[in-house]
JSON list of C-alpha atoms and ligand atoms in Angstrom, two decimals:
[
{"chain": "A", "resi": 1, "resn": "MET", "atom": "CA", "xyz": [0.00, 0.00, 0.00]},
{"chain": "A", "resi": 2, "resn": "SER", "atom": "CA", "xyz": [1.57, 3.26, -1.05]},
{"chain": "A", "resi": 3, "resn": "SER", "atom": "CA", "xyz": [-0.14, 5.85, 1.12]},
{"chain": "A", "resi": 4, "resn": "PHE", "atom": "CA", "xyz": [-2.30, 6.03, 4.21]},
{"chain": "A", "resi": 5, "resn": "LYS", "atom": "CA", "xyz": [-6.00, 5.90, 3.38]},
{"chain": "A", "resi": 6, "resn": "ILE", "atom": "CA", "xyz": [-9.16, 5.86, 5.41]},
{"chain": "A", "resi": 7, "resn": "ALA", "atom": "CA", "xyz": [-12.63, 4.40, 4.91]},
{"chain": "A", "resi": 8, "resn": "VAL", "atom": "CA", "xyz": [-15.48, 6.45, 6.37]},
{"chain": "A", "resi": 9, "resn": "PHE", "atom": "CA", "xyz": [-18.88, 5.11, 7.50]},
{"chain": "A", "resi": 10, "resn": "VAL", "atom": "CA", "xyz": [-21.75, 7.59, 7.71]},
{"chain": "A", "resi": 11, "resn": "SER", "atom": "CA", "xyz": [-25.51, 7.61, 8.21]},
{"chain": "A", "resi": 12, "resn": "GLY", "atom": "CA", "xyz": [-26.70, 11.18, 7.87]},
{"chain": "A", "resi": 13, "resn": "ASN", "atom": "CA", "xyz": [-25.61, 14.75, 7.29]},
{"chain": "A", "resi": 14, "resn": "GLY", "atom": "CA", "xyz": [-21.89, 14.01, 7.09]},
{"chain": "A", "resi": 15, "resn": "SER", "atom": "CA", "xyz": [-20.53, 17.28, 8.46]},
{"chain": "A", "resi": 16, "resn": "ASN", "atom": "CA", "xyz": [-17.75, 15.23, 10.04]},
{"chain": "A", "resi": 17, "resn": "LEU", "atom": "CA", "xyz": [-17.03, 13.52, 6.73]},
{"chain": "A", "resi": 18, "resn": "GLN", "atom": "CA", "xyz": [-16.76, 17.04, 5.30]},
{"chain": "A", "resi": 19, "resn": "SER", "atom": "CA", "xyz": [-14.19, 17.97, 7.95]},
{"chain": "A", "resi": 20, "resn": "LEU", "atom": "CA", "xyz": [-12.11, 14.96, 6.88]},
{"chain": "A", "resi": 21, "resn": "ILE", "atom": "CA", "xyz": [-12.44, 15.92, 3.21]},
{"chain": "A", "resi": 22, "resn": "ASP", "atom": "CA", "xyz": [-11.47, 19.51, 4.01]},
{"chain": "A", "resi": 23, "resn": "THR", "atom": "CA", "xyz": [-8.09, 18.44, 5.43]},
{"chain": "A", "resi": 24, "resn": "LYS", "atom": "CA", "xyz": [-7.00, 18.49, 1.78]},
{"chain": "A", "resi": 25, "resn": "LYS", "atom": "CA", "xyz": [-7.33, 22.26, 1.83]},
{"chain": "A", "resi": 26, "resn": "ILE", "atom": "CA", "xyz": [-5.05, 22.69, 4.84]},
{"chain": "A", "resi": 27, "resn": "SER", "atom": "CA", "xyz": [-1.54, 21.23, 5.06]},
{"chain": "A", "resi": 28, "resn": "ASN", "atom": "CA", "xyz": [-0.04, 18.15, 3.51]},
{"chain": "A", "resi": 29, "resn": "GLU", "atom": "CA", "xyz": [0.99, 16.86, 6.91]},
{"chain": "A", "resi": 30, "resn": "HIS", "atom": "CA", "xyz": [-2.60, 16.70, 8.08]},
{"chain": "A", "resi": 31, "resn": "SER", "atom": "CA", "xyz": [-4.34, 15.88, 4.79]},
{"chain": "A", "resi": 32, "resn": "LEU", "atom": "CA", "xyz": [-6.28, 12.64, 4.62]},
{"chain": "A", "resi": 33, "resn": "ASP", "atom": "CA", "xyz": [-6.98, 10.42, 1.62]},
{"chain": "A", "resi": 34, "resn": "ILE", "atom": "CA", "xyz": [-10.42, 8.86, 1.72]},
{"chain": "A", "resi": 35, "resn": "ALA", "atom": "CA", "xyz": [-10.53, 5.53, -0.14]},
{"chain": "A", "resi": 36, "resn": "VAL", "atom": "CA", "xyz": [-14.26, 4.95, 0.21]},
{"chain": "A", "resi": 37, "resn": "VAL", "atom": "CA", "xyz": [-17.40, 6.11, 1.98]},
{"chain": "A", "resi": 38, "resn": "PHE", "atom": "CA", "xyz": [-20.11, 3.67, 3.06]},
{"chain": "A", "resi": 39, "resn": "SER", "atom": "CA", "xyz": [-23.62, 4.40, 4.28]},
{"chain": "A", "resi": 40, "resn": "ASN", "atom": "CA", "xyz": [-26.50, 2.28, 5.52]},
{"chain": "A", "resi": 41, "resn": "ASN", "atom": "CA", "xyz": [-28.77, 5.10, 4.37]},
{"chain": "A", "resi": 42, "resn": "LYS", "atom": "CA", "xyz": [-29.01, 5.73, 0.65]},
{"chain": "A", "resi": 43, "resn": "ASP", "atom": "CA", "xyz": [-30.49, 9.20, 1.25]},
{"chain": "A", "resi": 44, "resn": "ALA", "atom": "CA", "xyz": [-27.67, 10.41, 3.51]},
{"chain": "A", "resi": 45, "resn": "LEU", "atom": "CA", "xyz": [-26.48, 13.89, 2.57]},
{"chain": "A", "resi": 46, "resn": "ALA", "atom": "CA", "xyz": [-23.01, 12.58, 3.38]},
{"chain": "A", "resi": 47, "resn": "LEU", "atom": "CA", "xyz": [-23.10, 10.59, 0.13]},
{"chain": "A", "resi": 48, "resn": "LYS", "atom": "CA", "xyz": [-23.64, 13.77, -1.87]},
{"chain": "A", "resi": 49, "resn": "ARG", "atom": "CA", "xyz": [-20.53, 15.17, -0.20]},
{"chain": "A", "resi": 50, "resn": "ALA", "atom": "CA", "xyz": [-18.56, 12.08, -1.26]},
{"chain": "A", "resi": 51, "resn": "GLU", "atom": "CA", "xyz": [-19.88, 12.29, -4.81]},
{"chain": "A", "resi": 52, "resn": "LYS", "atom": "CA", "xyz": [-19.08, 16.00, -5.10]},
{"chain": "A", "resi": 53, "resn": "ASN", "atom": "CA", "xyz": [-15.50, 15.27, -4.07]},
{"chain": "A", "resi": 54, "resn": "ASN", "atom": "CA", "xyz": [-15.08, 12.27, -6.39]},
{"chain": "A", "resi": 55, "resn": "ILE", "atom": "CA", "xyz": [-14.74, 9.84, -3.51]},
{"chain": "A", "resi": 56, "resn": "PRO", "atom": "CA", "xyz": [-15.98, 6.29, -4.23]},
{"chain": "A", "resi": 57, "resn": "PHE", "atom": "CA", "xyz": [-19.03, 5.42, -2.16]},
{"chain": "A", "resi": 58, "resn": "PHE", "atom": "CA", "xyz": [-21.59, 2.64, -1.80]},
{"chain": "A", "resi": 59, "resn": "THR", "atom": "CA", "xyz": [-24.71, 1.89, 0.22]},
{"chain": "A", "resi": 60, "resn": "LEU", "atom": "CA", "xyz": [-26.45, -1.23, 1.43]},
{"chain": "A", "resi": 61, "resn": "ASP", "atom": "CA", "xyz": [-29.91, -1.38, 2.95]},
{"chain": "A", "resi": 62, "resn": "PRO", "atom": "CA", "xyz": [-30.00, -3.28, 6.28]},
{"chain": "A", "resi": 63, "resn": "ASN", "atom": "CA", "xyz": [-33.67, -4.12, 5.66]},
{"chain": "A", "resi": 64, "resn": "GLU", "atom": "CA", "xyz": [-32.64, -6.36, 2.80]},
{"chain": "A", "resi": 65, "resn": "PHE", "atom": "CA", "xyz": [-30.64, -8.65, 5.10]},
{"chain": "A", "resi": 66, "resn": "ASN", "atom": "CA", "xyz": [-31.80, -11.28, 7.58]},
{"chain": "A", "resi": 67, "resn": "SER", "atom": "CA", "xyz": [-29.39, -10.35, 10.34]},
{"chain": "A", "resi": 68, "resn": "ARG", "atom": "CA", "xyz": [-26.79, -7.81, 11.46]},
{"chain": "A", "resi": 69, "resn": "GLU", "atom": "CA", "xyz": [-24.15, -10.46, 10.73]},
{"chain": "A", "resi": 70, "resn": "ASP", "atom": "CA", "xyz": [-25.32, -10.93, 7.12]},
{"chain": "A", "resi": 71, "resn": "PHE", "atom": "CA", "xyz": [-25.43, -7.18, 6.56]},
{"chain": "A", "resi": 72, "resn": "ASP", "atom": "CA", "xyz": [-21.92, -6.67, 7.94]},
{"chain": "A", "resi": 73, "resn": "GLU", "atom": "CA", "xyz": [-20.65, -9.65, 5.96]},
{"chain": "A", "resi": 74, "resn": "ALA", "atom": "CA", "xyz": [-21.89, -7.96, 2.77]},
{"chain": "A", "resi": 75, "resn": "ILE", "atom": "CA", "xyz": [-20.10, -4.73, 3.72]},
{"chain": "A", "resi": 76, "resn": "ILE", "atom": "CA", "xyz": [-16.86, -6.63, 4.36]},
{"chain": "A", "resi": 77, "resn": "ASP", "atom": "CA", "xyz": [-17.22, -8.23, 0.97]},
{"chain": "A", "resi": 78, "resn": "LYS", "atom": "CA", "xyz": [-17.70, -4.89, -0.80]},
{"chain": "A", "resi": 79, "resn": "LEU", "atom": "CA", "xyz": [-14.84, -3.27, 1.10]},
{"chain": "A", "resi": 80, "resn": "LYS", "atom": "CA", "xyz": [-12.39, -5.90, -0.20]},
{"chain": "A", "resi": 81, "resn": "ILE", "atom": "CA", "xyz": [-11.66, -3.95, -3.38]},
{"chain": "A", "resi": 82, "resn": "PHE", "atom": "CA", "xyz": [-10.60, -0.85, -1.43]},
{"chain": "A", "resi": 83, "resn": "ASP", "atom": "CA", "xyz": [-7.24, -0.33, 0.24]},
{"chain": "A", "resi": 84, "resn": "PHE", "atom": "CA", "xyz": [-7.42, 1.47, 3.55]},
{"chain": "A", "resi": 85, "resn": "ASN", "atom": "CA", "xyz": [-5.53, 1.53, 6.83]},
{"chain": "A", "resi": 86, "resn": "LEU", "atom": "CA", "xyz": [-8.16, 2.97, 9.14]},
{"chain": "A", "resi": 87, "resn": "LEU", "atom": "CA", "xyz": [-11.94, 2.75, 9.29]},
{"chain": "A", "resi": 88, "resn": "VAL", "atom": "CA", "xyz": [-13.62, 5.83, 10.72]},
{"chain": "A", "resi": 89, "resn": "LEU", "atom": "CA", "xyz": [-17.18, 5.81, 12.03]},
{"chain": "A", "resi": 90, "resn": "ALA", "atom": "CA", "xyz": [-18.23, 9.42, 11.56]},
{"chain": "A", "resi": 91, "resn": "GLY", "atom": "CA", "xyz": [-21.88, 9.54, 12.50]},
{"chain": "A", "resi": 92, "resn": "TYR", "atom": "CA", "xyz": [-22.53, 5.88, 11.65]},
{"chain": "A", "resi": 93, "resn": "MET", "atom": "CA", "xyz": [-25.67, 5.01, 13.57]},
{"chain": "A", "resi": 94, "resn": "ARG", "atom": "CA", "xyz": [-25.44, 1.23, 13.60]},
{"chain": "A", "resi": 95, "resn": "ILE", "atom": "CA", "xyz": [-23.83, -1.24, 15.96]},
{"chain": "A", "resi": 96, "resn": "LEU", "atom": "CA", "xyz": [-21.20, -3.41, 14.31]},
{"chain": "A", "resi": 97, "resn": "SER", "atom": "CA", "xyz": [-21.22, -7.19, 14.63]},
{"chain": "A", "resi": 98, "resn": "GLU", "atom": "CA", "xyz": [-18.38, -8.97, 16.44]},
{"chain": "A", "resi": 99, "resn": "LYS", "atom": "CA", "xyz": [-17.35, -10.53, 13.13]},
{"chain": "A", "resi": 100, "resn": "PHE", "atom": "CA", "xyz": [-16.93, -7.10, 11.57]},
{"chain": "A", "resi": 101, "resn": "ILE", "atom": "CA", "xyz": [-14.91, -5.80, 14.52]},
{"chain": "A", "resi": 102, "resn": "GLU", "atom": "CA", "xyz": [-12.65, -8.88, 14.43]},
{"chain": "A", "resi": 103, "resn": "GLU", "atom": "CA", "xyz": [-12.09, -8.40, 10.69]},
{"chain": "A", "resi": 104, "resn": "TYR", "atom": "CA", "xyz": [-10.68, -4.91, 11.27]},
{"chain": "A", "resi": 105, "resn": "GLU", "atom": "CA", "xyz": [-9.27, -5.40, 14.76]},
{"chain": "A", "resi": 106, "resn": "ASN", "atom": "CA", "xyz": [-7.84, -2.19, 16.26]},
{"chain": "A", "resi": 107, "resn": "LYS", "atom": "CA", "xyz": [-8.38, -0.38, 12.98]},
{"chain": "A", "resi": 108, "resn": "ILE", "atom": "CA", "xyz": [-11.84, 1.04, 13.66]},
{"chain": "A", "resi": 109, "resn": "ILE", "atom": "CA", "xyz": [-12.35, 4.34, 15.45]},
{"chain": "A", "resi": 110, "resn": "ASN", "atom": "CA", "xyz": [-15.63, 5.97, 16.41]},
{"chain": "A", "resi": 111, "resn": "LEU", "atom": "CA", "xyz": [-16.62, 9.55, 17.02]},
{"chain": "A", "resi": 112, "resn": "HIS", "atom": "CA", "xyz": [-19.09, 9.95, 19.87]},
{"chain": "A", "resi": 113, "resn": "PRO", "atom": "CA", "xyz": [-20.94, 13.09, 21.02]},
{"chain": "A", "resi": 114, "resn": "SER", "atom": "CA", "xyz": [-20.25, 12.89, 24.77]},
{"chain": "A", "resi": 115, "resn": "LEU", "atom": "CA", "xyz": [-17.39, 12.67, 27.19]},
{"chain": "A", "resi": 116, "resn": "LEU", "atom": "CA", "xyz": [-17.14, 8.88, 27.42]},
{"chain": "A", "resi": 117, "resn": "PRO", "atom": "CA", "xyz": [-17.49, 6.79, 29.50]},
{"chain": "A", "resi": 118, "resn": "LYS", "atom": "CA", "xyz": [-20.41, 9.09, 30.40]},
{"chain": "A", "resi": 119, "resn": "TYR", "atom": "CA", "xyz": [-23.42, 8.83, 28.11]},
{"chain": "A", "resi": 120, "resn": "PRO", "atom": "CA", "xyz": [-22.76, 6.03, 25.63]},
{"chain": "A", "resi": 121, "resn": "GLY", "atom": "CA", "xyz": [-25.55, 5.40, 23.11]},
{"chain": "A", "resi": 122, "resn": "LEU", "atom": "CA", "xyz": [-28.07, 7.87, 21.74]},
{"chain": "A", "resi": 123, "resn": "ASN", "atom": "CA", "xyz": [-29.50, 11.29, 22.70]},
{"chain": "A", "resi": 124, "resn": "THR", "atom": "CA", "xyz": [-26.41, 12.49, 24.51]},
{"chain": "A", "resi": 125, "resn": "HIS", "atom": "CA", "xyz": [-27.30, 16.21, 24.32]},
{"chain": "A", "resi": 126, "resn": "GLU", "atom": "CA", "xyz": [-30.71, 15.56, 25.85]},
{"chain": "A", "resi": 127, "resn": "LYS", "atom": "CA", "xyz": [-29.06, 13.68, 28.72]},
{"chain": "A", "resi": 128, "resn": "ILE", "atom": "CA", "xyz": [-26.66, 16.57, 29.37]},
{"chain": "A", "resi": 129, "resn": "ILE", "atom": "CA", "xyz": [-29.65, 18.92, 29.63]},
{"chain": "A", "resi": 130, "resn": "LYS", "atom": "CA", "xyz": [-31.66, 16.58, 31.81]},
{"chain": "A", "resi": 131, "resn": "ASN", "atom": "CA", "xyz": [-28.79, 16.05, 34.26]},
{"chain": "A", "resi": 132, "resn": "LYS", "atom": "CA", "xyz": [-27.58, 19.67, 34.13]},
{"chain": "A", "resi": 133, "resn": "GLU", "atom": "CA", "xyz": [-24.02, 18.50, 33.44]},
{"chain": "A", "resi": 134, "resn": "ILE", "atom": "CA", "xyz": [-21.29, 21.12, 33.79]},
{"chain": "A", "resi": 135, "resn": "TYR", "atom": "CA", "xyz": [-19.17, 19.75, 30.93]},
{"chain": "A", "resi": 136, "resn": "HIS", "atom": "CA", "xyz": [-20.01, 18.31, 27.53]},
{"chain": "A", "resi": 137, "resn": "GLY", "atom": "CA", "xyz": [-17.86, 17.35, 24.58]},
{"chain": "A", "resi": 138, "resn": "ALA", "atom": "CA", "xyz": [-16.81, 14.73, 22.06]},
{"chain": "A", "resi": 139, "resn": "THR", "atom": "CA", "xyz": [-14.70, 11.58, 22.22]},
{"chain": "A", "resi": 140, "resn": "VAL", "atom": "CA", "xyz": [-12.85, 9.46, 19.67]},
{"chain": "A", "resi": 141, "resn": "HIS", "atom": "CA", "xyz": [-12.22, 5.86, 20.67]},
{"chain": "A", "resi": 142, "resn": "PHE", "atom": "CA", "xyz": [-11.17, 2.53, 19.24]},
{"chain": "A", "resi": 143, "resn": "VAL", "atom": "CA", "xyz": [-14.14, 0.27, 18.64]},
{"chain": "A", "resi": 144, "resn": "ASP", "atom": "CA", "xyz": [-14.56, -2.97, 20.54]},
{"chain": "A", "resi": 145, "resn": "SER", "atom": "CA", "xyz": [-17.60, -5.20, 20.85]},
{"chain": "A", "resi": 146, "resn": "GLY", "atom": "CA", "xyz": [-19.28, -3.08, 23.56]},
{"chain": "A", "resi": 147, "resn": "LEU", "atom": "CA", "xyz": [-21.43, 0.01, 23.05]},
{"chain": "A", "resi": 148, "resn": "ASP", "atom": "CA", "xyz": [-18.99, 2.97, 22.93]},
{"chain": "A", "resi": 149, "resn": "THR", "atom": "CA", "xyz": [-16.65, 1.15, 25.32]},
{"chain": "A", "resi": 150, "resn": "GLY", "atom": "CA", "xyz": [-13.36, 0.80, 23.40]},
{"chain": "A", "resi": 151, "resn": "GLN", "atom": "CA", "xyz": [-10.08, 2.46, 24.37]},
{"chain": "A", "resi": 152, "resn": "ILE", "atom": "CA", "xyz": [-10.51, 6.23, 24.42]},
{"chain": "A", "resi": 153, "resn": "ILE", "atom": "CA", "xyz": [-7.95, 7.98, 22.22]},
{"chain": "A", "resi": 154, "resn": "GLY", "atom": "CA", "xyz": [-8.87, 11.60, 22.79]},
{"chain": "A", "resi": 155, "resn": "PHE", "atom": "CA", "xyz": [-11.60, 13.98, 23.82]},
{"chain": "A", "resi": 156, "resn": "SER", "atom": "CA", "xyz": [-12.36, 17.64, 23.83]},
{"chain": "A", "resi": 157, "resn": "LYS", "atom": "CA", "xyz": [-14.70, 19.41, 26.23]},
{"chain": "A", "resi": 158, "resn": "PHE", "atom": "CA", "xyz": [-16.41, 22.70, 26.98]},
{"chain": "A", "resi": 159, "resn": "GLU", "atom": "CA", "xyz": [-18.28, 24.17, 29.90]},
{"chain": "A", "resi": 160, "resn": "VAL", "atom": "CA", "xyz": [-22.03, 24.20, 29.37]},
{"chain": "A", "resi": 161, "resn": "LYS", "atom": "CA", "xyz": [-23.39, 27.70, 29.79]},
{"chain": "A", "resi": 162, "resn": "ASN", "atom": "CA", "xyz": [-26.70, 27.26, 28.03]},
{"chain": "A", "resi": 163, "resn": "TYR", "atom": "CA", "xyz": [-28.89, 24.17, 28.23]},
{"chain": "A", "resi": 164, "resn": "ASP", "atom": "CA", "xyz": [-30.24, 24.53, 24.74]},
{"chain": "A", "resi": 165, "resn": "LEU", "atom": "CA", "xyz": [-30.33, 21.46, 22.50]},
{"chain": "A", "resi": 166, "resn": "GLU", "atom": "CA", "xyz": [-29.39, 23.19, 19.27]},
{"chain": "A", "resi": 167, "resn": "LEU", "atom": "CA", "xyz": [-26.56, 25.17, 20.84]},
{"chain": "A", "resi": 168, "resn": "LEU", "atom": "CA", "xyz": [-25.12, 22.07, 22.49]},
{"chain": "A", "resi": 169, "resn": "GLU", "atom": "CA", "xyz": [-25.23, 20.14, 19.25]},
{"chain": "A", "resi": 170, "resn": "GLN", "atom": "CA", "xyz": [-23.57, 23.01, 17.41]},
{"chain": "A", "resi": 171, "resn": "LYS", "atom": "CA", "xyz": [-20.82, 23.34, 20.02]},
{"chain": "A", "resi": 172, "resn": "VAL", "atom": "CA", "xyz": [-20.14, 19.58, 19.99]},
{"chain": "A", "resi": 173, "resn": "HIS", "atom": "CA", "xyz": [-19.95, 19.63, 16.19]},
{"chain": "A", "resi": 174, "resn": "GLU", "atom": "CA", "xyz": [-17.44, 22.48, 16.28]},
{"chain": "A", "resi": 175, "resn": "LEU", "atom": "CA", "xyz": [-15.17, 20.41, 18.51]},
{"chain": "A", "resi": 176, "resn": "GLU", "atom": "CA", "xyz": [-15.75, 17.21, 16.53]},
{"chain": "A", "resi": 177, "resn": "HIS", "atom": "CA", "xyz": [-14.72, 18.90, 13.28]},
{"chain": "A", "resi": 178, "resn": "LYS", "atom": "CA", "xyz": [-11.31, 19.60, 14.82]},
{"chain": "A", "resi": 179, "resn": "LEU", "atom": "CA", "xyz": [-10.88, 16.50, 16.98]},
{"chain": "A", "resi": 180, "resn": "LEU", "atom": "CA", "xyz": [-11.64, 13.79, 14.41]},
{"chain": "A", "resi": 181, "resn": "PRO", "atom": "CA", "xyz": [-9.36, 15.03, 11.60]},
{"chain": "A", "resi": 182, "resn": "LEU", "atom": "CA", "xyz": [-6.55, 15.68, 14.08]},
{"chain": "A", "resi": 183, "resn": "ILE", "atom": "CA", "xyz": [-6.74, 12.19, 15.56]},
{"chain": "A", "resi": 184, "resn": "CYS", "atom": "CA", "xyz": [-6.89, 10.62, 12.09]},
{"chain": "A", "resi": 185, "resn": "SER", "atom": "CA", "xyz": [-3.81, 12.54, 11.01]},
{"chain": "A", "resi": 186, "resn": "LEU", "atom": "CA", "xyz": [-1.95, 11.60, 14.21]},
{"chain": "A", "resi": 187, "resn": "ILE", "atom": "CA", "xyz": [-2.73, 7.95, 13.45]},
{"chain": "A", "resi": 188, "resn": "LYS", "atom": "CA", "xyz": [-1.61, 8.48, 9.84]},
{"chain": "A", "resi": 189, "resn": "ASN", "atom": "CA", "xyz": [1.68, 9.99, 10.98]},
{"chain": "A", "resi": 190, "resn": "GLY", "atom": "CA", "xyz": [2.34, 7.14, 13.43]},
{"chain": "A", "resi": 191, "resn": "GLU", "atom": "CA", "xyz": [1.97, 9.37, 16.49]},
{"chain": "A", "resi": 192, "resn": "ILE", "atom": "CA", "xyz": [-0.85, 7.27, 17.95]},
{"chain": "A", "resi": 193, "resn": "LYS", "atom": "CA", "xyz": [-0.13, 3.64, 18.71]},
{"chain": "A", "resi": 194, "resn": "PHE", "atom": "CA", "xyz": [-2.40, 1.07, 20.32]},
{"chain": "A", "resi": 195, "resn": "ILE", "atom": "CA", "xyz": [-0.42, -2.09, 21.01]},
{"chain": "A", "resi": 196, "resn": "ASP", "atom": "CA", "xyz": [-1.28, -4.80, 23.57]},
{"chain": "A", "resi": 197, "resn": "ARG", "atom": "CA", "xyz": [-4.14, -2.60, 24.84]},
{"chain": "A", "resi": 198, "resn": "SER", "atom": "CA", "xyz": [-1.72, 0.19, 25.62]},
{"chain": "A", "resi": 199, "resn": "LEU", "atom": "CA", "xyz": [-2.24, 3.64, 24.07]},
{"chain": "A", "resi": 200, "resn": "THR", "atom": "CA", "xyz": [0.69, 5.91, 23.24]},
{"chain": "A", "resi": 201, "resn": "ILE", "atom": "CA", "xyz": [0.34, 9.41, 21.79]},
{"chain": "A", "resi": 202, "resn": "SER", "atom": "CA", "xyz": [3.55, 11.14, 20.71]},
{"chain": "A", "resi": 203, "resn": "GLY", "atom": "CA", "xyz": [5.55, 8.84, 22.96]},
{"chain": "A", "resi": 204, "resn": "GLN", "atom": "CA", "xyz": [3.40, 9.36, 26.05]},
{"chain": "A", "resi": 205, "resn": "ASN", "atom": "CA", "xyz": [1.13, 6.71, 27.59]},
{"chain": "A", "resi": 206, "resn": "TYR", "atom": "CA", "xyz": [-2.54, 7.46, 28.20]},
{"chain": "A", "resi": 207, "resn": "ILE", "atom": "CA", "xyz": [-4.99, 5.35, 30.15]},
{"chain": "A", "resi": 208, "resn": "ASN", "atom": "CA", "xyz": [-8.21, 7.28, 29.54]},
{"chain": "A", "resi": 209, "resn": "GLY", "atom": "CA", "xyz": [-7.25, 9.19, 26.39]},
{"chain": "A", "resi": 210, "resn": "LYS", "atom": "CA", "xyz": [-5.70, 12.58, 25.85]},
{"chain": "A", "resi": 211, "resn": "GLU", "atom": "CA", "xyz": [-7.54, 15.86, 26.24]},
{"chain": "A", "resi": 212, "resn": "PHE", "atom": "CA", "xyz": [-7.28, 18.02, 23.14]},
{"chain": "A", "resi": 213, "resn": "ILE", "atom": "CA", "xyz": [-7.82, 21.71, 23.76]},
{"chain": "A", "resi": 214, "resn": "PHE", "atom": "CA", "xyz": [-8.79, 23.87, 20.79]},
{"chain": "B", "resi": 301, "resn": "LIG", "atom": "C1", "xyz": [-21.94, 13.45, 15.31]},
{"chain": "B", "resi": 301, "resn": "LIG", "atom": "O1", "xyz": [-22.24, 14.36, 16.34]},
{"chain": "B", "resi": 301, "resn": "LIG", "atom": "C2", "xyz": [-21.40, 12.17, 15.89]},
{"chain": "B", "resi": 301, "resn": "LIG", "atom": "O2", "xyz": [-20.67, 12.35, 17.06]},
{"chain": "B", "resi": 301, "resn": "LIG", "atom": "C3", "xyz": [-22.65, 11.40, 16.16]},
{"chain": "B", "resi": 301, "resn": "LIG", "atom": "O3", "xyz": [-23.48, 11.68, 15.08]},
{"chain": "B", "resi": 301, "resn": "LIG", "atom": "C4", "xyz": [-23.22, 12.99, 14.60]},
{"chain": "B", "resi": 301, "resn": "LIG", "atom": "C5", "xyz": [-23.06, 12.93, 13.10]},
{"chain": "B", "resi": 301, "resn": "LIG", "atom": "O4", "xyz": [-23.01, 14.23, 12.54]},
{"chain": "B", "resi": 301, "resn": "LIG", "atom": "N1", "xyz": [-22.39, 10.00, 16.28]},
{"chain": "B", "resi": 301, "resn": "LIG", "atom": "C6", "xyz": [-23.09, 9.19, 17.06]},
{"chain": "B", "resi": 301, "resn": "LIG", "atom": "O5", "xyz": [-24.02, 9.57, 17.74]},
{"chain": "B", "resi": 301, "resn": "LIG", "atom": "C7", "xyz": [-22.64, 7.75, 17.04]},
{"chain": "B", "resi": 301, "resn": "LIG", "atom": "N2", "xyz": [-23.31, 7.01, 18.02]},
{"chain": "B", "resi": 301, "resn": "LIG", "atom": "P1", "xyz": [-22.61, 14.41, 11.01]},
{"chain": "B", "resi": 301, "resn": "LIG", "atom": "O6", "xyz": [-23.44, 13.43, 10.20]},
{"chain": "B", "resi": 301, "resn": "LIG", "atom": "O7", "xyz": [-22.96, 15.83, 10.71]},
{"chain": "B", "resi": 301, "resn": "LIG", "atom": "O8", "xyz": [-21.14, 14.11, 10.89]}
]
């Protein structure tokens, strides 16, 4: 494989996919090559973003498969023709089967809109409001077979001043659009290593991930 490439899984708007695409406009050091985009939702705006940027993409409809395993098996099959080093879940709203995770062991990262391990799963902004949390943010972690439980790589947080759903979502997105491309480029440049369940970032060990301050 000549250069570092990523595969990106999306389900909706794809603003985070866009932030990965836009690394091309910044510096070579941080620019990311996207080999392929996959979506479980044929109507995802994210696919239009891929198309506009001449990035190969494909979709599969989970309703046409008997089980999660069969669906994921079909994705694995389709992915075989693409070369990539890292698989990025950027707003992919499906749980992956164990088989899929084993296939790409330690090569899948997920972006999650909360400060994990707090608030795995859905509706994180609503939960922040309900519990009047002081901090909110975004986390990028390696994917294991649990729900948002894999090794945390990095997170970024802010102090909540206004318990408004739209504002919280907007603020989290702002952080995500910096955090995800940065972590991908650190992985690309060999700065992030995850060996024998031990995470190293730029030579330093981290147990619960590194805080990134923007
Ligand atoms: C992002 O906020 C991401 O953290 C979240 O979906 C949003 C996608 O936005 N992911 C999850 O909730 C995964 N469980 P986008 O489509 O505009 O990138």
